[in-house]
Amino acid sequence: MDHPPALTTGTTPHRPAGPRTLHRFANPGRFLRATARVMPFLWGASILVLGVGLAWGLWFSPPDWQQGETVRIMYVHVPMAWLAMGGYTGLAVLSVMSLIWRHPLADLTARELSPVGAAATALCLVTGSLWGKPMWGTWWVWDARLTSVLVLFFLWLGHAALVRAFDDAERGARAGAILALVGIVNVPIVKFSVDWWNTLHQPASVTRLDAPGMHVDILYPLLTCALGFTLLFGTVVLARTRAAVMERRVRALQFARARREDAVPA
């Protein structure tokens, strides 16, 4: 059956020593109770912040002096790029927790994170192509930044497929964790590709050490959109993880009932 022991019995089995805070929510009941309190606030904050950011950026912010109205694509494209890289970094952290501390919720969260991360990366690629056509005159170029983001997209898809490819959930989680840790080397390549190679993609204009390379009338709605998308990203992953925990608990109860029925003599 596809269920780790810690999520079927409601207790936390012995596992290698690690930070105690990492194991507080290994108990599925405690995790569900704690997250149930914050989920309404997370959904509300996500919708509110993202609604303000998108309205600000798409309707009330000024056009760019070079890009014109095309700059509005950036209010989706840039946050998706950040989430693609930041989300994969989070996937690598979850993979470390899985491999070292055998944290069962790390396995489940990683499993539910990869489809959301793949969706964010796909949106990054699509919006980048929409921006590239009027700016570069082409939908796609095989430069370092675009190619490394495409590789990141395939890594997300590979993880999502690999963790679901085994009948044994723990084997799938271990395989996915190894893939995530191998693939993390691509994240700095994505980040620094515009600095290491000559590419059509513009260099970083927000995360610069001296000062952002854009006017505050564009920067502030961009950061608001980024916060809103980040809240939504995390809320969706948390909701998917909660659903996966509840599904496995139901399956565990069904499995236990079936075993009791089989043990009763006819």
mmCIF file of C-alpha atoms in Angstrom:
data_model
loop_
_atom_site.group_PDB
_atom_site.id
_atom_site.type_symbol
_atom_site.label_atom_id
_atom_site.label_comp_id
_atom_site.label_asym_id
_atom_site.label_seq_id
_atom_site.Cartn_x
_atom_site.Cartn_y
_atom_site.Cartn_z
ATOM 1 C CA MET A 1 0.000 0.000 0.000
ATOM 2 C CA ASP A 2 1.137 3.552 -0.761
ATOM 3 C CA HIS A 3 1.349 5.084 2.703
ATOM 4 C CA PRO A 4 4.321 5.815 4.994
ATOM 5 C CA PRO A 5 3.975 4.572 8.573
ATOM 6 C CA ALA A 6 4.006 8.025 10.159
ATOM 7 C CA LEU A 7 0.959 9.041 8.165
ATOM 8 C CA THR A 8 -1.040 5.893 8.760
ATOM 9 C CA THR A 9 -0.712 5.441 12.506
ATOM 10 C CA GLY A 10 -0.772 9.090 13.557
ATOM 11 C CA THR A 11 2.490 8.618 15.493
ATOM 12 C CA THR A 12 6.022 9.602 14.699
ATOM 13 C CA PRO A 13 8.368 6.597 14.283
ATOM 14 C CA HIS A 14 12.007 6.606 15.323
ATOM 15 C CA ARG A 15 14.197 8.479 12.852
ATOM 16 C CA PRO A 16 17.738 9.903 12.901
ATOM 17 C CA ALA A 17 18.312 12.784 15.287
ATOM 18 C CA GLY A 18 17.686 16.210 13.816
ATOM 19 C CA PRO A 19 16.179 19.570 14.728
ATOM 20 C CA ARG A 20 13.190 18.885 16.929
ATOM 21 C CA THR A 21 11.164 21.597 15.236
ATOM 22 C CA LEU A 22 11.371 19.661 11.969
ATOM 23 C CA HIS A 23 9.503 16.760 13.554
ATOM 24 C CA ARG A 24 6.806 18.654 15.453
ATOM 25 C CA PHE A 25 4.432 18.369 12.516
ATOM 26 C CA ALA A 26 5.392 14.844 11.476
ATOM 27 C CA ASN A 27 2.238 13.816 13.302
ATOM 28 C CA PRO A 28 -0.507 14.220 10.690
ATOM 29 C CA GLY A 29 -3.165 15.197 13.229
ATOM 30 C CA ARG A 30 -1.032 18.035 14.593
ATOM 31 C CA PHE A 31 -0.186 19.185 11.076
ATOM 32 C CA LEU A 32 -3.833 19.227 9.990
ATOM 33 C CA ARG A 33 -4.977 21.086 13.115
ATOM 34 C CA ALA A 34 -2.263 23.732 12.843
ATOM 35 C CA THR A 35 -2.724 24.372 9.133
ATOM 36 C CA ALA A 36 -6.523 24.431 9.401
ATOM 37 C CA ARG A 37 -6.228 27.602 11.492
ATOM 38 C CA VAL A 38 -4.063 29.479 9.006
ATOM 39 C CA MET A 39 -5.533 28.350 5.687
ATOM 40 C CA PRO A 40 -8.420 30.870 5.599
ATOM 41 C CA PHE A 41 -6.012 33.731 6.344
ATOM 42 C CA LEU A 42 -3.555 32.529 3.685
ATOM 43 C CA TRP A 43 -6.268 32.299 1.028
ATOM 44 C CA GLY A 44 -7.580 35.720 1.952
ATOM 45 C CA ALA A 45 -4.146 37.338 2.004
ATOM 46 C CA SER A 46 -3.222 35.698 -1.315
ATOM 47 C CA ILE A 47 -6.330 36.932 -3.108
ATOM 48 C CA LEU A 48 -6.136 40.417 -1.593
ATOM 49 C CA VAL A 49 -2.439 41.060 -2.239
ATOM 50 C CA LEU A 50 -2.464 39.499 -5.691
ATOM 51 C CA GLY A 51 -5.617 41.388 -6.670
ATOM 52 C CA VAL A 52 -4.079 44.698 -5.595
ATOM 53 C CA GLY A 53 -0.783 43.911 -7.321
ATOM 54 C CA LEU A 54 -2.320 42.858 -10.629
ATOM 55 C CA ALA A 55 -4.727 45.797 -10.712
ATOM 56 C CA TRP A 56 -1.888 48.172 -9.868
ATOM 57 C CA GLY A 57 0.439 46.700 -12.456
ATOM 58 C CA LEU A 58 -1.939 45.978 -15.321
ATOM 59 C CA TRP A 59 -4.120 49.095 -15.156
ATOM 60 C CA PHE A 60 -2.631 51.849 -13.016
ATOM 61 C CA SER A 61 1.139 51.643 -13.490
ATOM 62 C CA PRO A 62 2.660 53.686 -16.342
ATOM 63 C CA PRO A 63 4.046 52.081 -19.518
ATOM 64 C CA ASP A 64 7.810 51.722 -19.763
ATOM 65 C CA TRP A 65 9.637 54.315 -21.834
ATOM 66 C CA GLN A 66 11.349 51.566 -23.872
ATOM 67 C CA GLN A 67 8.990 48.574 -23.711
ATOM 68 C CA GLY A 68 5.713 50.481 -23.733
ATOM 69 C CA GLU A 69 2.642 48.486 -22.704
ATOM 70 C CA THR A 70 4.578 45.223 -23.164
ATOM 71 C CA VAL A 71 6.175 45.824 -19.777
ATOM 72 C CA ARG A 72 2.924 44.665 -18.146
ATOM 73 C CA ILE A 73 3.802 41.060 -19.007
ATOM 74 C CA MET A 74 6.603 41.447 -16.476
ATOM 75 C CA TYR A 75 4.128 41.569 -13.592
ATOM 76 C CA VAL A 76 3.452 37.873 -14.174
ATOM 77 C CA HIS A 77 6.679 36.776 -15.835
ATOM 78 C CA VAL A 78 9.137 37.969 -13.196
ATOM 79 C CA PRO A 79 7.273 36.510 -10.179
ATOM 80 C CA MET A 80 6.916 33.206 -12.027
ATOM 81 C CA ALA A 81 10.663 33.165 -12.694
ATOM 82 C CA TRP A 82 11.408 33.830 -9.030
ATOM 83 C CA LEU A 83 8.964 31.131 -7.921
ATOM 84 C CA ALA A 84 10.407 28.628 -10.394
ATOM 85 C CA MET A 85 13.875 29.054 -8.894
ATOM 86 C CA GLY A 86 12.820 29.612 -5.280
ATOM 87 C CA GLY A 87 10.363 26.741 -5.391
ATOM 88 C CA TYR A 88 13.004 24.360 -6.718
ATOM 89 C CA THR A 89 15.376 25.486 -3.964
ATOM 90 C CA GLY A 90 12.606 24.641 -1.502
ATOM 91 C CA LEU A 91 12.240 21.254 -3.187
ATOM 92 C CA ALA A 92 15.947 20.615 -2.611
ATOM 93 C CA VAL A 93 15.585 21.546 1.083
ATOM 94 C CA LEU A 94 12.656 19.146 1.422
ATOM 95 C CA SER A 95 14.761 16.473 -0.271
ATOM 96 C CA VAL A 96 17.537 16.939 2.302
ATOM 97 C CA MET A 97 14.988 16.615 5.098
ATOM 98 C CA SER A 98 13.649 13.463 3.458
ATOM 99 C CA LEU A 99 17.013 11.786 2.935
ATOM 100 C CA ILE A 100 18.618 12.714 6.255
ATOM 101 C CA TRP A 101 15.748 12.889 8.754
ATOM 102 C CA ARG A 102 13.197 10.691 6.954
ATOM 103 C CA HIS A 103 10.552 13.355 7.534
ATOM 104 C CA PRO A 104 7.302 11.937 6.093
ATOM 105 C CA LEU A 105 5.675 15.315 5.519
ATOM 106 C CA ALA A 106 8.759 16.447 3.616
ATOM 107 C CA ASP A 107 8.106 13.600 1.170
ATOM 108 C CA LEU A 108 4.444 14.523 0.781
ATOM 109 C CA THR A 109 5.123 18.240 0.466
ATOM 110 C CA ALA A 110 7.785 17.630 -2.180
ATOM 111 C CA ARG A 111 5.366 15.390 -4.061
ATOM 112 C CA GLU A 112 2.689 18.104 -4.054
ATOM 113 C CA LEU A 113 5.140 20.929 -4.719
ATOM 114 C CA SER A 114 6.502 19.694 -8.033
ATOM 115 C CA PRO A 115 3.276 20.071 -10.110
ATOM 116 C CA VAL A 116 2.811 23.608 -8.767
ATOM 117 C CA GLY A 117 6.448 24.431 -9.495
ATOM 118 C CA ALA A 118 6.133 23.016 -12.991
ATOM 119 C CA ALA A 119 3.056 25.192 -13.590
ATOM 120 C CA ALA A 120 4.918 28.323 -12.423
ATOM 121 C CA THR A 121 7.870 27.518 -14.671
ATOM 122 C CA ALA A 122 5.566 26.899 -17.633
ATOM 123 C CA LEU A 123 3.942 30.305 -17.050
ATOM 124 C CA CYS A 124 7.401 31.835 -16.887
ATOM 125 C CA LEU A 125 8.288 30.338 -20.268
ATOM 126 C CA VAL A 126 4.983 31.280 -21.898
ATOM 127 C CA THR A 127 4.992 34.882 -20.675
ATOM 128 C CA GLY A 128 8.657 35.169 -21.594
ATOM 129 C CA SER A 129 7.825 34.132 -25.145
ATOM 130 C CA LEU A 130 4.969 36.642 -25.268
ATOM 131 C CA TRP A 131 7.393 39.334 -24.157
ATOM 132 C CA GLY A 132 10.166 38.178 -26.480
ATOM 133 C CA LYS A 133 8.163 38.404 -29.696
ATOM 134 C CA PRO A 134 7.691 42.204 -29.670
ATOM 135 C CA MET A 135 11.046 42.883 -27.970
ATOM 136 C CA TRP A 136 13.336 40.472 -29.829
ATOM 137 C CA GLY A 137 11.251 39.716 -32.894
ATOM 138 C CA THR A 138 11.103 35.995 -32.083
ATOM 139 C CA TRP A 139 9.190 33.721 -29.733
ATOM 140 C CA TRP A 140 12.241 31.714 -28.678
ATOM 141 C CA VAL A 141 16.022 31.757 -28.792
ATOM 142 C CA TRP A 142 18.367 29.078 -27.534
ATOM 143 C CA ASP A 143 20.361 31.346 -25.276
ATOM 144 C CA ALA A 144 21.660 30.435 -21.822
ATOM 145 C CA ARG A 145 18.816 31.920 -19.764
ATOM 146 C CA LEU A 146 15.918 30.501 -21.769
ATOM 147 C CA THR A 147 17.549 27.095 -22.207
ATOM 148 C CA SER A 148 18.386 26.758 -18.491
ATOM 149 C CA VAL A 149 14.793 27.675 -17.552
ATOM 150 C CA LEU A 150 13.537 25.036 -19.989
ATOM 151 C CA VAL A 151 15.839 22.508 -18.287
ATOM 152 C CA LEU A 152 14.374 23.610 -14.946
ATOM 153 C CA PHE A 153 10.886 22.947 -16.317
ATOM 154 C CA PHE A 154 11.895 19.415 -17.336
ATOM 155 C CA LEU A 155 13.421 18.854 -13.875
ATOM 156 C CA TRP A 156 10.109 19.811 -12.271
ATOM 157 C CA LEU A 157 8.235 17.441 -14.597
ATOM 158 C CA GLY A 158 10.785 14.698 -14.005
ATOM 159 C CA HIS A 159 10.393 14.948 -10.248
ATOM 160 C CA ALA A 160 6.594 14.954 -10.472
ATOM 161 C CA ALA A 161 6.674 11.834 -12.651
ATOM 162 C CA LEU A 162 9.405 10.008 -10.721
ATOM 163 C CA VAL A 163 7.814 10.205 -7.278
ATOM 164 C CA ARG A 164 4.629 8.735 -8.750
ATOM 165 C CA ALA A 165 6.358 5.997 -10.770
ATOM 166 C CA PHE A 166 6.811 3.512 -7.894
ATOM 167 C CA ASP A 167 4.269 1.355 -6.119
ATOM 168 C CA ASP A 168 6.324 1.893 -2.962
ATOM 169 C CA ALA A 169 5.860 5.547 -1.987
ATOM 170 C CA GLU A 170 9.105 5.642 -0.005
ATOM 171 C CA ARG A 171 11.157 4.444 -2.968
ATOM 172 C CA GLY A 172 9.548 7.082 -5.160
ATOM 173 C CA ALA A 173 10.280 9.770 -2.574
ATOM 174 C CA ARG A 174 13.935 8.737 -2.307
ATOM 175 C CA ALA A 175 14.361 8.709 -6.089
ATOM 176 C CA GLY A 176 12.678 12.097 -6.417
ATOM 177 C CA ALA A 177 14.844 13.548 -3.647
ATOM 178 C CA ILE A 178 18.026 12.434 -5.391
ATOM 179 C CA LEU A 179 16.848 13.947 -8.679
ATOM 180 C CA ALA A 180 15.974 17.231 -6.938
ATOM 181 C CA LEU A 181 19.428 17.464 -5.339
ATOM 182 C CA VAL A 182 21.167 16.702 -8.621
ATOM 183 C CA GLY A 183 19.040 19.274 -10.427
ATOM 184 C CA ILE A 184 19.696 22.067 -7.916
ATOM 185 C CA VAL A 185 22.946 22.848 -9.766
ATOM 186 C CA ASN A 186 20.777 24.288 -12.532
ATOM 187 C CA VAL A 187 19.313 27.017 -10.287
ATOM 188 C CA PRO A 188 22.494 29.140 -10.073
ATOM 189 C CA ILE A 189 22.946 28.604 -13.808
ATOM 190 C CA VAL A 190 19.495 30.113 -14.381
ATOM 191 C CA LYS A 191 20.238 32.974 -12.012
ATOM 192 C CA PHE A 192 23.698 33.936 -13.281
ATOM 193 C CA SER A 193 23.410 32.894 -16.923
ATOM 194 C CA VAL A 194 22.966 36.516 -18.046
ATOM 195 C CA ASP A 195 26.202 37.418 -16.247
ATOM 196 C CA TRP A 196 28.259 34.431 -17.354
ATOM 197 C CA TRP A 197 27.278 34.425 -21.035
ATOM 198 C CA ASN A 198 26.167 36.887 -23.678
ATOM 199 C CA THR A 199 22.412 36.455 -23.978
ATOM 200 C CA LEU A 200 19.481 38.340 -25.418
ATOM 201 C CA HIS A 201 17.819 38.267 -22.015
ATOM 202 C CA GLN A 202 18.224 41.484 -20.063
ATOM 203 C CA PRO A 203 20.356 41.378 -16.879
ATOM 204 C CA ALA A 204 18.900 41.568 -13.389
ATOM 205 C CA SER A 205 17.141 44.875 -12.796
ATOM 206 C CA VAL A 206 15.536 44.277 -9.379
ATOM 207 C CA THR A 207 17.998 42.162 -7.363
ATOM 208 C CA ARG A 208 20.987 44.411 -7.961
ATOM 209 C CA LEU A 209 23.443 45.285 -5.191
ATOM 210 C CA ASP A 210 23.530 49.005 -5.978
ATOM 211 C CA ALA A 211 19.925 49.937 -6.815
ATOM 212 C CA PRO A 212 17.018 48.513 -8.814
ATOM 213 C CA GLY A 213 17.210 49.405 -12.487
ATOM 214 C CA MET A 214 13.564 50.456 -12.816
ATOM 215 C CA HIS A 215 11.360 53.304 -11.701
ATOM 216 C CA VAL A 216 9.462 52.904 -8.437
ATOM 217 C CA ASP A 217 6.146 53.275 -10.314
ATOM 218 C CA ILE A 218 6.942 49.919 -11.907
ATOM 219 C CA LEU A 219 9.007 48.386 -9.109
ATOM 220 C CA TYR A 220 6.381 48.682 -6.349
ATOM 221 C CA PRO A 221 3.515 46.969 -8.220
ATOM 222 C CA LEU A 222 5.991 44.319 -9.383
ATOM 223 C CA LEU A 223 7.009 43.559 -5.795
ATOM 224 C CA THR A 224 3.346 43.510 -4.750
ATOM 225 C CA CYS A 225 2.564 40.999 -7.507
ATOM 226 C CA ALA A 226 5.566 38.929 -6.467
ATOM 227 C CA LEU A 227 4.333 38.834 -2.866
ATOM 228 C CA GLY A 228 0.815 37.919 -3.980
ATOM 229 C CA PHE A 229 1.968 35.136 -6.282
ATOM 230 C CA THR A 230 4.295 33.828 -3.562
ATOM 231 C CA LEU A 231 1.460 33.705 -1.049
ATOM 232 C CA LEU A 232 -0.753 31.943 -3.581
ATOM 233 C CA PHE A 233 2.016 29.486 -4.486
ATOM 234 C CA GLY A 234 2.608 28.554 -0.854
ATOM 235 C CA THR A 235 -1.104 28.334 -0.085
ATOM 236 C CA VAL A 236 -1.778 26.010 -3.013
ATOM 237 C CA VAL A 237 1.118 23.747 -2.013
ATOM 238 C CA LEU A 238 -0.077 23.686 1.599
ATOM 239 C CA ALA A 239 -3.649 22.907 0.516
ATOM 240 C CA ARG A 240 -2.435 20.081 -1.733
ATOM 241 C CA THR A 241 -0.322 18.677 1.118
ATOM 242 C CA ARG A 242 -3.282 18.774 3.501
ATOM 243 C CA ALA A 243 -5.404 16.944 0.942
ATOM 244 C CA ALA A 244 -2.678 14.322 0.464
ATOM 245 C CA VAL A 245 -2.362 13.754 4.226
ATOM 246 C CA MET A 246 -6.124 13.316 4.587
ATOM 247 C CA GLU A 247 -6.249 10.993 1.577
ATOM 248 C CA ARG A 248 -3.556 8.766 3.034
ATOM 249 C CA ARG A 249 -5.237 8.696 6.425
ATOM 250 C CA VAL A 250 -8.476 7.582 4.781
ATOM 251 C CA ARG A 251 -6.641 4.916 2.787
ATOM 252 C CA ALA A 252 -4.886 3.746 5.980
ATOM 253 C CA LEU A 253 -8.233 3.392 7.758
ATOM 254 C CA GLN A 254 -9.637 1.443 4.808
ATOM 255 C CA PHE A 255 -6.553 -0.790 4.789
ATOM 256 C CA ALA A 256 -6.817 -1.428 8.537
ATOM 257 C CA ARG A 257 -10.517 -2.260 8.229
ATOM 258 C CA ALA A 258 -9.815 -4.679 5.385
ATOM 259 C CA ARG A 259 -7.141 -6.429 7.464
ATOM 260 C CA ARG A 260 -9.521 -6.777 10.420
ATOM 261 C CA GLU A 261 -12.211 -8.218 8.178
ATOM 262 C CA ASP A 262 -9.734 -10.706 6.691
ATOM 263 C CA ALA A 263 -8.656 -11.749 10.192
ATOM 264 C CA VAL A 264 -12.218 -12.600 11.252
ATOM 265 C CA PRO A 265 -12.826 -16.320 10.626
ATOM 266 C CA ALA A 266 -15.710 -17.115 8.294
#
